[in-house]
């Protein structure tokens, strides 16, 4: 059976399962098993996929990073730091809308898979008392968290892409920084600006008995500094996401005790065990390994390479499809960038840009994206009501990018 027919059937099965309210993880796993049955239904391959998943460092780094992100989120939420930070930001910025857009974007600078879980409670706190749906919150959290995928020197996908192709990270950022601005503008116009509610103005804060400028200022720093600490540990210390998040979460327990904001240790480290999230993430990781052991990804690459299409179209299509299948920037970068390197030995910023932007475009509209899962899980939002607006916005972004690339292509 044609590989693209199989993939289409698998995606159809996933969509039908989600419509039937099947959890995201099992729904995606069902699609993976359909691919396995149609392509290579050999029992040992299931064991091989499981073995690969459970022996890969990425699996544990992701699972423990998510766990410690939840620990830190519980610490900051139950200590009142997140609420105080939002109040302080509204006092400074005077706009709840700006707070809801800027904070996920700011925390998106932190290269942590599934880090949307950390920005979700900030969006939630910023919109307390407002008539905003769970889907609107999830969409805002998910979209703005990823605007720096094209312009941050610490995004793993960016570093890996530049290393494979042999171009400078700074050169790629200069080439694509306008896409970050475009993504923010589209998100603002489509998701934030249309919202109707009364902003929490600074003058009203003075009348709020819960508002304490000095304490809220401290809450702000107690919420920001852990993120900065993880950033420093990961970028300059070369420490993995799980260890970095674990060290900071443990340190924050004592910091909160010393600032009269203590949270019971049981509430933190036991409360952070979320079995549903663990199930969904594990199913996704197994799905990705099934694609690998059955040879599906290799077949897709070969099919695109044999197609009688212009090189940029092939790279765009391949990047987008791999982004959809894996939901991870490292996924589409690791598969597509070696092809880019072969097609453009001297390094082509235009071709690299196409691969990155379309790869991210694919991962932004797929249920295999961990940040989408954690956003939906946190806000208890409907999958389709959340994802459809994102698909429309992503189509607009890719359309503008394609038109601009066509008009300015250098080589």
Coordinates of C-alpha atoms in Angstrom, one line a residue, residues 63-268:
X63 CA 9.5 12.8 31.3
X64 CA 11.5 14.0 34.3
X65 CA 11.7 17.5 32.8
X66 CA 7.9 17.6 32.6
X67 CA 7.6 16.2 36.1
X68 CA 9.9 18.9 37.6
X69 CA 8.2 21.6 35.6
X70 CA 5.0 20.6 37.3
X71 CA 6.8 20.6 40.7
X72 CA 8.0 24.1 40.1
X73 CA 4.5 25.2 38.9
X74 CA 2.9 23.8 42.0
X75 CA 5.5 25.7 44.2
X76 CA 4.9 29.0 42.5
X77 CA 1.1 28.6 42.3
X78 CA 0.4 27.4 45.8
X79 CA 2.9 29.9 47.3
X80 CA 0.9 32.7 45.6
X81 CA 3.9 33.8 43.6
X82 CA 2.2 33.4 40.2
X83 CA -0.9 35.4 41.3
X84 CA 1.4 38.1 42.8
X85 CA 3.5 38.2 39.6
X86 CA 0.4 38.7 37.4
X87 CA -0.8 41.4 39.7
X88 CA 2.5 43.1 39.6
X89 CA 2.7 42.8 35.8
X90 CA -0.8 44.3 35.4
X91 CA 0.4 47.1 37.7
X92 CA 3.3 47.7 35.4
X93 CA 1.9 47.0 32.0
X94 CA -1.7 48.1 32.5
X95 CA -2.9 45.5 30.1
X96 CA -4.0 41.9 30.8
X97 CA -3.9 41.1 27.1
X98 CA -0.2 42.1 26.9
X99 CA 0.5 40.0 30.0
X100 CA -1.2 36.9 28.4
X101 CA 0.8 37.2 25.2
X102 CA 4.2 38.3 26.5
X103 CA 4.6 35.8 29.3
X104 CA 4.3 32.6 27.3
X105 CA 6.6 34.2 24.7
X106 CA 9.1 35.1 27.3
X107 CA 9.0 31.6 28.9
X108 CA 9.3 30.1 25.4
X109 CA 12.9 31.3 25.4
X110 CA 13.5 28.5 27.8
X111 CA 14.5 25.4 25.7
X112 CA 12.4 22.9 27.7
X113 CA 10.3 20.3 25.9
X114 CA 6.7 20.6 27.2
X115 CA 7.5 23.9 28.9
X116 CA 4.0 25.2 27.9
X117 CA 3.0 23.7 31.2
X118 CA 5.0 26.4 33.0
X119 CA 3.4 29.3 31.2
X120 CA -0.1 27.9 31.3
X121 CA -0.8 28.8 34.9
X122 CA 0.4 32.4 34.2
X123 CA -2.1 32.7 31.4
X124 CA -4.8 31.2 33.6
X125 CA -4.0 33.6 36.5
X126 CA -3.9 36.6 34.2
X127 CA -7.4 35.8 32.9
X128 CA -9.0 35.1 36.3
X129 CA -12.6 36.5 36.4
X130 CA -12.6 37.1 32.6
X131 CA -15.1 35.6 30.2
X132 CA -12.5 33.7 28.2
X133 CA -12.9 30.1 27.2
X134 CA -10.5 27.3 28.0
X135 CA -9.8 26.9 24.3
X136 CA -8.8 30.6 24.0
X137 CA -6.4 30.2 26.9
X138 CA -4.9 27.0 25.5
X139 CA -4.5 28.6 22.0
X140 CA -2.8 31.7 23.4
X141 CA -0.5 29.7 25.6
X142 CA 0.5 27.3 22.8
X143 CA 0.9 29.8 20.0
X144 CA 2.9 32.5 21.8
X145 CA 5.2 30.0 23.4
X146 CA 6.7 29.1 20.0
X147 CA 7.3 32.5 18.4
X148 CA 11.1 32.3 19.1
X149 CA 11.5 29.0 17.3
X150 CA 13.1 31.0 14.4
X151 CA 15.2 33.5 16.4
X152 CA 16.5 32.0 19.6
X153 CA 20.2 30.7 19.7
X154 CA 19.3 28.2 22.4
X155 CA 16.5 26.3 20.7
X156 CA 17.9 22.7 20.2
X157 CA 16.4 22.4 16.7
X158 CA 18.1 25.7 15.7
X159 CA 21.5 24.6 17.0
X160 CA 21.2 21.1 15.4
X161 CA 20.1 22.5 12.1
X162 CA 23.0 25.0 11.8
X163 CA 25.5 22.3 12.9
X164 CA 24.3 19.9 10.2
X165 CA 24.2 22.4 7.3
X166 CA 27.3 24.4 8.3
X167 CA 25.8 27.8 8.6
X168 CA 26.1 30.3 11.5
X169 CA 23.3 30.4 14.1
X170 CA 23.5 34.2 14.0
X171 CA 23.1 34.3 10.2
X172 CA 20.0 32.1 10.4
X173 CA 18.5 34.3 13.1
X174 CA 19.1 37.4 11.1
X175 CA 17.5 35.7 8.1
X176 CA 14.4 34.6 10.0
X177 CA 13.9 37.0 12.9
X178 CA 11.1 38.7 10.9
X179 CA 9.1 35.4 11.1
X180 CA 9.1 35.7 14.9
X181 CA 7.6 39.2 14.5
X182 CA 5.1 38.0 12.0
X183 CA 4.0 35.1 14.3
X184 CA 3.5 37.5 17.2
X185 CA 1.5 39.8 15.1
X186 CA -0.7 37.1 13.7
X187 CA -1.3 35.7 17.2
X188 CA -2.1 39.1 18.6
X189 CA -4.6 40.0 15.8
X190 CA -6.3 36.6 15.7
X191 CA -6.2 35.4 19.3
X192 CA -5.7 38.3 21.7
X193 CA -7.1 41.5 20.2
X194 CA -10.6 40.1 19.6
X195 CA -11.0 39.2 23.3
X196 CA -13.5 41.4 25.1
X197 CA -13.0 42.0 28.7
X198 CA -12.2 44.8 31.1
X199 CA -8.5 45.1 31.7
X200 CA -7.1 45.0 35.3
X201 CA -5.8 48.5 35.5
X202 CA -3.1 49.6 38.0
X203 CA -5.4 52.1 39.6
X204 CA -7.8 49.4 40.5
X205 CA -5.1 47.4 42.0
X206 CA -4.6 49.9 44.8
X207 CA -8.2 49.2 45.9
X208 CA -7.7 45.4 45.9
X209 CA -7.1 44.2 49.5
X210 CA -4.9 41.4 48.0
X211 CA -2.6 43.8 46.3
X212 CA 0.6 44.5 48.1
X213 CA 3.2 46.2 45.9
X214 CA 6.3 45.2 47.8
X215 CA 5.1 41.5 48.2
X216 CA 4.0 41.3 44.6
X217 CA 7.3 42.7 43.4
X218 CA 9.0 39.9 45.3
X219 CA 6.5 37.4 43.9
X220 CA 7.6 38.6 40.4
X221 CA 11.2 38.0 41.1
X222 CA 10.5 34.6 42.7
X223 CA 8.6 33.6 39.6
X224 CA 11.2 34.9 37.1
X225 CA 14.5 33.9 38.7
X226 CA 13.8 30.1 38.6
X227 CA 13.3 30.4 34.8
X228 CA 16.5 32.4 34.5
X229 CA 18.3 29.8 36.7
X230 CA 17.2 27.0 34.4
X231 CA 18.3 29.0 31.4
X232 CA 21.8 29.5 32.8
X233 CA 22.1 25.9 33.9
X234 CA 21.1 24.6 30.4
X235 CA 22.8 27.1 28.2
X236 CA 26.0 28.0 30.1
X237 CA 26.3 25.0 32.3
X238 CA 25.5 22.4 29.6
X239 CA 23.1 20.6 32.0
X240 CA 20.1 18.7 30.6
X241 CA 16.5 19.9 31.0
X242 CA 15.5 17.3 33.6
X243 CA 18.5 17.9 35.9
X244 CA 18.3 21.6 35.6
X245 CA 14.5 21.7 36.4
X246 CA 15.1 19.2 39.3
X247 CA 17.8 21.3 40.9
X248 CA 15.8 24.5 40.6
X249 CA 12.6 22.9 41.9
X250 CA 14.5 21.5 44.9
X251 CA 16.2 24.9 45.6
X252 CA 12.9 26.8 45.3
X253 CA 11.4 24.6 48.1
X254 CA 13.9 26.2 50.5
X255 CA 13.8 29.6 49.0
X256 CA 10.0 29.7 49.5
X257 CA 10.4 28.6 53.1
X258 CA 12.9 31.4 53.7
X259 CA 10.5 34.0 52.2
X260 CA 7.4 32.9 54.2
X261 CA 5.8 31.3 51.2
X262 CA 6.4 27.6 52.1
X263 CA 4.5 24.9 50.3
X264 CA 4.2 21.4 51.9
X265 CA 6.7 19.0 50.3
X266 CA 4.1 16.4 49.8
X267 CA 1.9 18.8 47.8
X268 CA 4.9 19.4 45.5

